[in-house]
Amino acid sequence: MRKAFTRLRFVCTIALVFFQSCEQESDAEFQSQTELYKNAQLANIYDNEVAVLASSLTKETQLLEQATKTFRTNGTTADLKSAQEQWKAVQSVWKRLELYDLGAVANSFIAFEINRWPTDIERIEGHINGSEVLNEDFIASLGSSSKGIAAAEHLLFSVQDHILDASGTYLQRRNEYLLAVVENLHSKALQLQTLWETHAVGFVQALENGINGSQNQVINAMVSLIEEIIISKLGNPLGDTNGGTIVPERLEARLSAFSKEIVQQHLTALKRCYTGDFALTPFRVGFDDFLILIGSEKLSEKISDQFAVCQTKLNDIEGSLEDALVSNPESVLALKYAFRDLLVLVKVDMANVLGSTITFNDNDGD
Amino acid sequence: MMGIKALQSKLTAPTPILPLVIFRMAFGLLMCFSQLRFMWKGWIEDCFVSPSFHFTYQYFSWVEAFSAPTMYIIVGASALFALFIGLGLFYRASSILFFLSFTYLELIEKSWYLNHYYFVSLVAFVLIWLPAHRNLSLDAFLFKGIRLSKVPMWTVLVPKLQLAMVYFFGGMAKLKSDWLFEAQPLKIWLQARTDLPIIGSLFEYDGTAFAFSWAGMLFDLTIPFLLWNRRTRPWAYVLVAVFHVLTYILFNIGMFPWLMIAGSLVFISADEWKNLFGKFGLSLWELTENGNPFKTRKMALPLLLTYLIFQLALPLRHFALTDNVLWTENGFRFAWHVMVMEKNGFAEFSILDNQTQKVFTVYPSKYLSVVQEKQMSFQPDMIWQFAQYLNETYDANNEKDLSIYVNSKVSLNGRASQTYIDPKVDLLKVASIDAIYGCVVGLSDSGRTH
């Protein structure tokens, strides 16, 4: 017995030395190729996609602010057209950046402030017809459904000729509201950029596998976005919830006829995130490389192929998504099914081989 | 007859109460911490309050959650009862109330089923009948007449057997080709933990996963015997501690390792405790005895035997129910299938109104929490339950003629996702929750993606 406990003390000492050395090792370089790849993948995502898009969003919203000011001053149809085009430029960038609403950035709920869809038209019109001073401070005090990109879309794209021709208070207040929304949008874009800059190091270094691990968060974000496309952006307009009656009104960005482009931007963002091909850097690691590294070449190929299927189905839709919904809903349904198959591959297969936690709850497992 | 008498006299022979008392303290204090942790993590909302629909257990559909404040009171009370068990205060009442409150909480939501929750319920039930408070407890301090230094052997044997069954059946559950010949799911899980210092780099190699798989299986199957054997016990206990600390570091496994480490203390005999204290220059005081010896009631041993037979049969029932328990999950719960699979799924439901021919597509995330959706997607009984819930939701007045179908894909232990429930089956025509297992499409082993 005495001998056994002497040995026990010896084992405890060894264990203590072992754990102390573990702590000392924490600053060392990556000890495994998996960690090296994971770190390279996260750095690639931030440096070549998130940082670039966040900066781009700031610039594009600034340009939108300028275009809106010009439109408010001159009020011509050409100026309106120019502002509308700039709104599309903002939306294009946002729809790629929206994928990366994760970690500390997601916890700030800034994504809702930038774009909450659908927007609350009644409330917006109520503010315009009201008597409050319409400036950025006022917009900042409002809930997310009365501002952001979706609100700007309503204000820019629902303008009818009679509104442009009107010279009354309504037009003036409407333009004031629009400008305030766009100014607020630019502020939020700057805020988002700062948020990302602040948390970039944490994002790139969170290599752990748990729910706080960045790779896991990115997978969860991919799953959420694909589900959002299937359920809200395609399923609802296709009539999934009402027994199959087509409802074009439920399309995102229907007013601007930008719905299809939005799906395209999401698809592009998802594919780039998967392949890591953001920029022509020599070591651009994506999930496809990661899957190959851990011996899942077949799955890596299957997912790449499915992205191609989604792209083909999207290309098959002629004209706007609204037109396709009315004249050829089967093509939209085919697109939805293509995204559904992509969802299964990412949420089920990829998560299974990566041992990812597709949950935001860290309940114990045994 | 002689054999039964001999066994009876062996089971009722007096043995020191110390191991039982230590087991009580460890279990009670750990459960108190566990329940407080449950509250602190916000799981009362996640598990009980937020979901609008609960997956209840078969025969327990009447169990319902209350409002958030009430649930906080119940979980808080169960923590208090556990503390009382640890302290040995109002022990009998505390153990009954802890068993009832904990089991009630466990029965509310099937998607949160964990083997260790089930284990806790069983231990709490067993503790009700054991004289674990008859020394080193506040009860024994307040009511000196109840103090015992020795108890019948069976009272220490029961928690030992309970613990041994977890390990042994846990080991048996690993005797599967996935575990032994594919090193799955450990190959996946270890590759995901290469971030660990020093040993992390080893997890990139398949050989490590195989070594861990076989070692884990051998550990589970042999550790009860090694703990039982006086000679091997000290090292076996060190092994228990090392094994479970390692699983805690490697996997998201919560309280389970600590429960097993604490529970295994019951194997350490009174003499060994005295020796252990002696090594550190401490002496364990002699436990005094003021009360009458604990008498084993006539029905105690037959009831104990019935309980043990039940505990032996339950983990084996899947052999009669299915040829692949990991895939179908028929008989999976309450059978100590601990950490044996990585399973992910996807499910979407179609509701066909046969009168209007309208089809509604339902994505479970609209109705279920993330945990519920995840667990339902690969468990047939929960898919069936959700279909019944959808039927009630879409046809509240029972006036429509609906059919509900599920498009489900599941991936098990690195295999490519496969169709899970036959998509042509109208789930509303599946007569019972047991019948749904007959609708599970067979697992194809081709197309491993990993």
PDB file of N, CA and C in Angstrom, chain B residues 226-292:
ATOM      1  N   LEU B 226     -11.288  -4.123 -11.915  1.00  0.00           N
ATOM      2  CA  LEU B 226     -10.035  -3.622 -11.321  1.00  0.00           C
ATOM      3  C   LEU B 226     -10.323  -2.815 -10.053  1.00  0.00           C
ATOM      4  N   LEU B 227     -11.441  -2.108 -10.069  1.00  0.00           N
ATOM      5  CA  LEU B 227     -11.813  -1.338  -8.869  1.00  0.00           C
ATOM      6  C   LEU B 227     -12.267  -2.270  -7.747  1.00  0.00           C
ATOM      7  N   TRP B 228     -12.870  -3.348  -8.149  1.00  0.00           N
ATOM      8  CA  TRP B 228     -13.386  -4.291  -7.152  1.00  0.00           C
ATOM      9  C   TRP B 228     -12.246  -5.033  -6.455  1.00  0.00           C
ATOM     10  N   ASN B 229     -11.199  -5.292  -7.211  1.00  0.00           N
ATOM     11  CA  ASN B 229     -10.084  -6.084  -6.688  1.00  0.00           C
ATOM     12  C   ASN B 229      -9.202  -5.220  -5.781  1.00  0.00           C
ATOM     13  N   ARG B 230      -9.017  -5.692  -4.576  1.00  0.00           N
ATOM     14  CA  ARG B 230      -8.270  -4.926  -3.570  1.00  0.00           C
ATOM     15  C   ARG B 230      -6.847  -4.596  -4.036  1.00  0.00           C
ATOM     16  N   ARG B 231      -6.229  -5.558  -4.723  1.00  0.00           N
ATOM     17  CA  ARG B 231      -4.841  -5.369  -5.151  1.00  0.00           C
ATOM     18  C   ARG B 231      -4.692  -4.282  -6.219  1.00  0.00           C
ATOM     19  N   THR B 232      -5.617  -4.318  -7.152  1.00  0.00           N
ATOM     20  CA  THR B 232      -5.496  -3.394  -8.294  1.00  0.00           C
ATOM     21  C   THR B 232      -6.185  -2.049  -8.037  1.00  0.00           C
ATOM     22  N   ARG B 233      -6.918  -1.955  -6.937  1.00  0.00           N
ATOM     23  CA  ARG B 233      -7.778  -0.782  -6.732  1.00  0.00           C
ATOM     24  C   ARG B 233      -7.031   0.563  -6.745  1.00  0.00           C
ATOM     25  N   PRO B 234      -5.905   0.696  -6.031  1.00  0.00           N
ATOM     26  CA  PRO B 234      -5.272   2.033  -6.034  1.00  0.00           C
ATOM     27  C   PRO B 234      -4.940   2.521  -7.438  1.00  0.00           C
ATOM     28  N   TRP B 235      -4.367   1.630  -8.247  1.00  0.00           N
ATOM     29  CA  TRP B 235      -4.022   2.044  -9.610  1.00  0.00           C
ATOM     30  C   TRP B 235      -5.258   2.196 -10.484  1.00  0.00           C
ATOM     31  N   ALA B 236      -6.235   1.363 -10.198  1.00  0.00           N
ATOM     32  CA  ALA B 236      -7.479   1.477 -10.970  1.00  0.00           C
ATOM     33  C   ALA B 236      -8.123   2.834 -10.720  1.00  0.00           C
ATOM     34  N   TYR B 237      -8.075   3.281  -9.473  1.00  0.00           N
ATOM     35  CA  TYR B 237      -8.690   4.583  -9.192  1.00  0.00           C
ATOM     36  C   TYR B 237      -7.907   5.717  -9.847  1.00  0.00           C
ATOM     37  N   VAL B 238      -6.580   5.587  -9.837  1.00  0.00           N
ATOM     38  CA  VAL B 238      -5.767   6.596 -10.539  1.00  0.00           C
ATOM     39  C   VAL B 238      -6.137   6.596 -12.026  1.00  0.00           C
ATOM     40  N   LEU B 239      -6.324   5.396 -12.550  1.00  0.00           N
ATOM     41  CA  LEU B 239      -6.700   5.250 -13.961  1.00  0.00           C
ATOM     42  C   LEU B 239      -8.051   5.916 -14.229  1.00  0.00           C
ATOM     43  N   VAL B 240      -8.987   5.702 -13.305  1.00  0.00           N
ATOM     44  CA  VAL B 240     -10.314   6.328 -13.431  1.00  0.00           C
ATOM     45  C   VAL B 240     -10.156   7.851 -13.510  1.00  0.00           C
ATOM     46  N   ALA B 241      -9.344   8.380 -12.595  1.00  0.00           N
ATOM     47  CA  ALA B 241      -9.166   9.837 -12.554  1.00  0.00           C
ATOM     48  C   ALA B 241      -8.512  10.346 -13.843  1.00  0.00           C
ATOM     49  N   VAL B 242      -7.437   9.664 -14.264  1.00  0.00           N
ATOM     50  CA  VAL B 242      -6.723  10.105 -15.474  1.00  0.00           C
ATOM     51  C   VAL B 242      -7.647  10.010 -16.695  1.00  0.00           C
ATOM     52  N   PHE B 243      -8.342   8.876 -16.806  1.00  0.00           N
ATOM     53  CA  PHE B 243      -9.224   8.643 -17.954  1.00  0.00           C
ATOM     54  C   PHE B 243     -10.294   9.726 -18.057  1.00  0.00           C
ATOM     55  N   HIS B 244     -10.945   9.998 -16.934  1.00  0.00           N
ATOM     56  CA  HIS B 244     -12.062  10.945 -16.993  1.00  0.00           C
ATOM     57  C   HIS B 244     -11.597  12.390 -17.125  1.00  0.00           C
ATOM     58  N   VAL B 245     -10.454  12.707 -16.533  1.00  0.00           N
ATOM     59  CA  VAL B 245      -9.924  14.067 -16.724  1.00  0.00           C
ATOM     60  C   VAL B 245      -9.572  14.262 -18.202  1.00  0.00           C
ATOM     61  N   LEU B 246      -9.020  13.217 -18.796  1.00  0.00           N
ATOM     62  CA  LEU B 246      -8.683  13.290 -20.220  1.00  0.00           C
ATOM     63  C   LEU B 246      -9.936  13.480 -21.075  1.00  0.00           C
ATOM     64  N   THR B 247     -10.985  12.739 -20.754  1.00  0.00           N
ATOM     65  CA  THR B 247     -12.221  12.894 -21.537  1.00  0.00           C
ATOM     66  C   THR B 247     -12.808  14.291 -21.330  1.00  0.00           C
ATOM     67  N   TYR B 248     -12.621  14.821 -20.125  1.00  0.00           N
ATOM     68  CA  TYR B 248     -13.120  16.181 -19.867  1.00  0.00           C
ATOM     69  C   TYR B 248     -12.364  17.205 -20.729  1.00  0.00           C
ATOM     70  N   ILE B 249     -11.048  16.999 -20.813  1.00  0.00           N
ATOM     71  CA  ILE B 249     -10.237  17.932 -21.603  1.00  0.00           C
ATOM     72  C   ILE B 249     -10.564  17.796 -23.091  1.00  0.00           C
ATOM     73  N   LEU B 250     -10.747  16.565 -23.521  1.00  0.00           N
ATOM     74  CA  LEU B 250     -10.910  16.322 -24.963  1.00  0.00           C
ATOM     75  C   LEU B 250     -12.308  16.624 -25.490  1.00  0.00           C
ATOM     76  N   PHE B 251     -13.318  16.325 -24.685  1.00  0.00           N
ATOM     77  CA  PHE B 251     -14.673  16.402 -25.219  1.00  0.00           C
ATOM     78  C   PHE B 251     -15.564  17.314 -24.379  1.00  0.00           C
ATOM     79  N   ASN B 252     -16.629  17.755 -25.043  1.00  0.00           N
ATOM     80  CA  ASN B 252     -17.609  18.601 -24.368  1.00  0.00           C
ATOM     81  C   ASN B 252     -18.541  17.708 -23.553  1.00  0.00           C
ATOM     82  N   ILE B 253     -18.059  17.318 -22.376  1.00  0.00           N
ATOM     83  CA  ILE B 253     -18.734  16.220 -21.694  1.00  0.00           C
ATOM     84  C   ILE B 253     -19.256  16.614 -20.306  1.00  0.00           C
ATOM     85  N   GLY B 254     -19.072  17.883 -19.956  1.00  0.00           N
ATOM     86  CA  GLY B 254     -19.721  18.425 -18.756  1.00  0.00           C
ATOM     87  C   GLY B 254     -19.418  17.705 -17.453  1.00  0.00           C
ATOM     88  N   MET B 255     -20.471  17.313 -16.758  1.00  0.00           N
ATOM     89  CA  MET B 255     -20.341  16.777 -15.391  1.00  0.00           C
ATOM     90  C   MET B 255     -20.013  15.281 -15.353  1.00  0.00           C
ATOM     91  N   PHE B 256     -20.205  14.601 -16.456  1.00  0.00           N
ATOM     92  CA  PHE B 256     -20.075  13.146 -16.449  1.00  0.00           C
ATOM     93  C   PHE B 256     -18.746  12.658 -15.859  1.00  0.00           C
ATOM     94  N   PRO B 257     -17.603  13.206 -16.281  1.00  0.00           N
ATOM     95  CA  PRO B 257     -16.334  12.695 -15.734  1.00  0.00           C
ATOM     96  C   PRO B 257     -16.247  12.857 -14.224  1.00  0.00           C
ATOM     97  N   TRP B 258     -16.710  13.993 -13.746  1.00  0.00           N
ATOM     98  CA  TRP B 258     -16.602  14.260 -12.302  1.00  0.00           C
ATOM     99  C   TRP B 258     -17.532  13.347 -11.516  1.00  0.00           C
ATOM    100  N   LEU B 259     -18.663  13.047 -12.134  1.00  0.00           N
ATOM    101  CA  LEU B 259     -19.610  12.146 -11.482  1.00  0.00           C
ATOM    102  C   LEU B 259     -19.015  10.746 -11.342  1.00  0.00           C
ATOM    103  N   MET B 260     -18.326  10.304 -12.377  1.00  0.00           N
ATOM    104  CA  MET B 260     -17.742   8.967 -12.336  1.00  0.00           C
ATOM    105  C   MET B 260     -16.546   8.918 -11.379  1.00  0.00           C
ATOM    106  N   ILE B 261     -15.765   9.997 -11.380  1.00  0.00           N
ATOM    107  CA  ILE B 261     -14.615  10.038 -10.457  1.00  0.00           C
ATOM    108  C   ILE B 261     -15.118  10.031  -9.015  1.00  0.00           C
ATOM    109  N   ALA B 262     -16.127  10.856  -8.755  1.00  0.00           N
ATOM    110  CA  ALA B 262     -16.665  10.932  -7.398  1.00  0.00           C
ATOM    111  C   ALA B 262     -17.364   9.626  -7.029  1.00  0.00           C
ATOM    112  N   GLY B 263     -18.131   9.085  -7.973  1.00  0.00           N
ATOM    113  CA  GLY B 263     -18.878   7.860  -7.697  1.00  0.00           C
ATOM    114  C   GLY B 263     -17.964   6.680  -7.394  1.00  0.00           C
ATOM    115  N   SER B 264     -16.841   6.620  -8.091  1.00  0.00           N
ATOM    116  CA  SER B 264     -15.922   5.484  -7.916  1.00  0.00           C
ATOM    117  C   SER B 264     -15.292   5.455  -6.530  1.00  0.00           C
ATOM    118  N   LEU B 265     -15.439   6.518  -5.782  1.00  0.00           N
ATOM    119  CA  LEU B 265     -14.916   6.537  -4.405  1.00  0.00           C
ATOM    120  C   LEU B 265     -15.556   5.445  -3.554  1.00  0.00           C
ATOM    121  N   VAL B 266     -16.756   5.012  -3.965  1.00  0.00           N
ATOM    122  CA  VAL B 266     -17.465   4.000  -3.172  1.00  0.00           C
ATOM    123  C   VAL B 266     -16.691   2.678  -3.124  1.00  0.00           C
ATOM    124  N   PHE B 267     -15.796   2.493  -4.090  1.00  0.00           N
ATOM    125  CA  PHE B 267     -15.027   1.243  -4.117  1.00  0.00           C
ATOM    126  C   PHE B 267     -13.914   1.231  -3.066  1.00  0.00           C
ATOM    127  N   ILE B 268     -13.516   2.403  -2.601  1.00  0.00           N
ATOM    128  CA  ILE B 268     -12.398   2.464  -1.648  1.00  0.00           C
ATOM    129  C   ILE B 268     -12.905   2.061  -0.260  1.00  0.00           C
ATOM    130  N   SER B 269     -12.246   1.070   0.305  1.00  0.00           N
ATOM    131  CA  SER B 269     -12.728   0.514   1.579  1.00  0.00           C
ATOM    132  C   SER B 269     -12.346   1.418   2.757  1.00  0.00           C
ATOM    133  N   ALA B 270     -12.951   1.144   3.885  1.00  0.00           N
ATOM    134  CA  ALA B 270     -12.674   1.950   5.088  1.00  0.00           C
ATOM    135  C   ALA B 270     -11.196   1.844   5.481  1.00  0.00           C
ATOM    136  N   ASP B 271     -10.653   0.643   5.380  1.00  0.00           N
ATOM    137  CA  ASP B 271      -9.230   0.454   5.727  1.00  0.00           C
ATOM    138  C   ASP B 271      -8.334   1.285   4.807  1.00  0.00           C
ATOM    139  N   GLU B 272      -8.696   1.305   3.544  1.00  0.00           N
ATOM    140  CA  GLU B 272      -7.875   2.069   2.586  1.00  0.00           C
ATOM    141  C   GLU B 272      -7.964   3.574   2.867  1.00  0.00           C
ATOM    142  N   TRP B 273      -9.121   4.022   3.262  1.00  0.00           N
ATOM    143  CA  TRP B 273      -9.240   5.441   3.626  1.00  0.00           C
ATOM    144  C   TRP B 273      -8.329   5.754   4.819  1.00  0.00           C
ATOM    145  N   LYS B 274      -8.343   4.835   5.796  1.00  0.00           N
ATOM    146  CA  LYS B 274      -7.502   5.056   6.982  1.00  0.00           C
ATOM    147  C   LYS B 274      -6.034   5.085   6.603  1.00  0.00           C
ATOM    148  N   ASN B 275      -5.646   4.148   5.744  1.00  0.00           N
ATOM    149  CA  ASN B 275      -4.245   4.125   5.278  1.00  0.00           C
ATOM    150  C   ASN B 275      -3.887   5.393   4.525  1.00  0.00           C
ATOM    151  N   LEU B 276      -4.832   5.816   3.691  1.00  0.00           N
ATOM    152  CA  LEU B 276      -4.594   7.012   2.869  1.00  0.00           C
ATOM    153  C   LEU B 276      -4.388   8.238   3.761  1.00  0.00           C
ATOM    154  N   PHE B 277      -5.245   8.365   4.742  1.00  0.00           N
ATOM    155  CA  PHE B 277      -5.090   9.487   5.675  1.00  0.00           C
ATOM    156  C   PHE B 277      -3.773   9.361   6.428  1.00  0.00           C
ATOM    157  N   GLY B 278      -3.432   8.130   6.778  1.00  0.00           N
ATOM    158  CA  GLY B 278      -2.192   7.872   7.500  1.00  0.00           C
ATOM    159  C   GLY B 278      -0.965   8.316   6.729  1.00  0.00           C
ATOM    160  N   LYS B 279      -1.023   8.201   5.405  1.00  0.00           N
ATOM    161  CA  LYS B 279       0.115   8.614   4.559  1.00  0.00           C
ATOM    162  C   LYS B 279       0.409  10.096   4.721  1.00  0.00           C
ATOM    163  N   PHE B 280      -0.637  10.825   5.001  1.00  0.00           N
ATOM    164  CA  PHE B 280      -0.476  12.275   5.152  1.00  0.00           C
ATOM    165  C   PHE B 280      -0.415  12.679   6.629  1.00  0.00           C
ATOM    166  N   GLY B 281      -0.159  11.702   7.481  1.00  0.00           N
ATOM    167  CA  GLY B 281      -0.005  11.965   8.909  1.00  0.00           C
ATOM    168  C   GLY B 281      -1.315  12.282   9.596  1.00  0.00           C
ATOM    169  N   LEU B 282      -2.412  11.960   8.950  1.00  0.00           N
ATOM    170  CA  LEU B 282      -3.715  12.239   9.552  1.00  0.00           C
ATOM    171  C   LEU B 282      -4.340  10.926   9.994  1.00  0.00           C
ATOM    172  N   SER B 283      -5.125  11.014  11.034  1.00  0.00           N
ATOM    173  CA  SER B 283      -5.800   9.776  11.421  1.00  0.00           C
ATOM    174  C   SER B 283      -7.304   9.991  11.325  1.00  0.00           C
ATOM    175  N   LEU B 284      -7.939   9.006  10.776  1.00  0.00           N
ATOM    176  CA  LEU B 284      -9.391   9.079  10.605  1.00  0.00           C
ATOM    177  C   LEU B 284     -10.032   8.617  11.914  1.00  0.00           C
ATOM    178  N   TRP B 285     -10.865   9.464  12.481  1.00  0.00           N
ATOM    179  CA  TRP B 285     -11.448   9.079  13.763  1.00  0.00           C
ATOM    180  C   TRP B 285     -12.393   7.888  13.595  1.00  0.00           C
ATOM    181  N   GLU B 286     -12.486   7.142  14.676  1.00  0.00           N
ATOM    182  CA  GLU B 286     -13.353   5.956  14.654  1.00  0.00           C
ATOM    183  C   GLU B 286     -14.804   6.409  14.617  1.00  0.00           C
ATOM    184  N   LEU B 287     -15.542   5.813  13.747  1.00  0.00           N
ATOM    185  CA  LEU B 287     -16.952   6.176  13.682  1.00  0.00           C
ATOM    186  C   LEU B 287     -17.691   5.478  14.819  1.00  0.00           C
ATOM    187  N   THR B 288     -18.419   6.262  15.564  1.00  0.00           N
ATOM    188  CA  THR B 288     -19.107   5.701  16.718  1.00  0.00           C
ATOM    189  C   THR B 288     -20.456   5.131  16.325  1.00  0.00           C
ATOM    190  N   GLU B 289     -20.973   4.323  17.196  1.00  0.00           N
ATOM    191  CA  GLU B 289     -22.258   3.686  16.916  1.00  0.00           C
ATOM    192  C   GLU B 289     -23.142   3.796  18.153  1.00  0.00           C
ATOM    193  N   ASN B 290     -24.264   4.461  18.021  1.00  0.00           N
ATOM    194  CA  ASN B 290     -25.187   4.603  19.149  1.00  0.00           C
ATOM    195  C   ASN B 290     -26.503   3.898  18.917  1.00  0.00           C
ATOM    196  N   GLY B 291     -26.795   3.675  17.663  1.00  0.00           N
ATOM    197  CA  GLY B 291     -28.121   3.151  17.351  1.00  0.00           C
ATOM    198  C   GLY B 291     -28.139   1.634  17.289  1.00  0.00           C
ATOM    199  N   ASN B 292     -29.345   1.144  17.061  1.00  0.00           N
ATOM    200  CA  ASN B 292     -29.478  -0.288  16.844  1.00  0.00           C
ATOM    201  C   ASN B 292     -28.924  -0.603  15.456  1.00  0.00           C
TER     202      ASN B 292
END
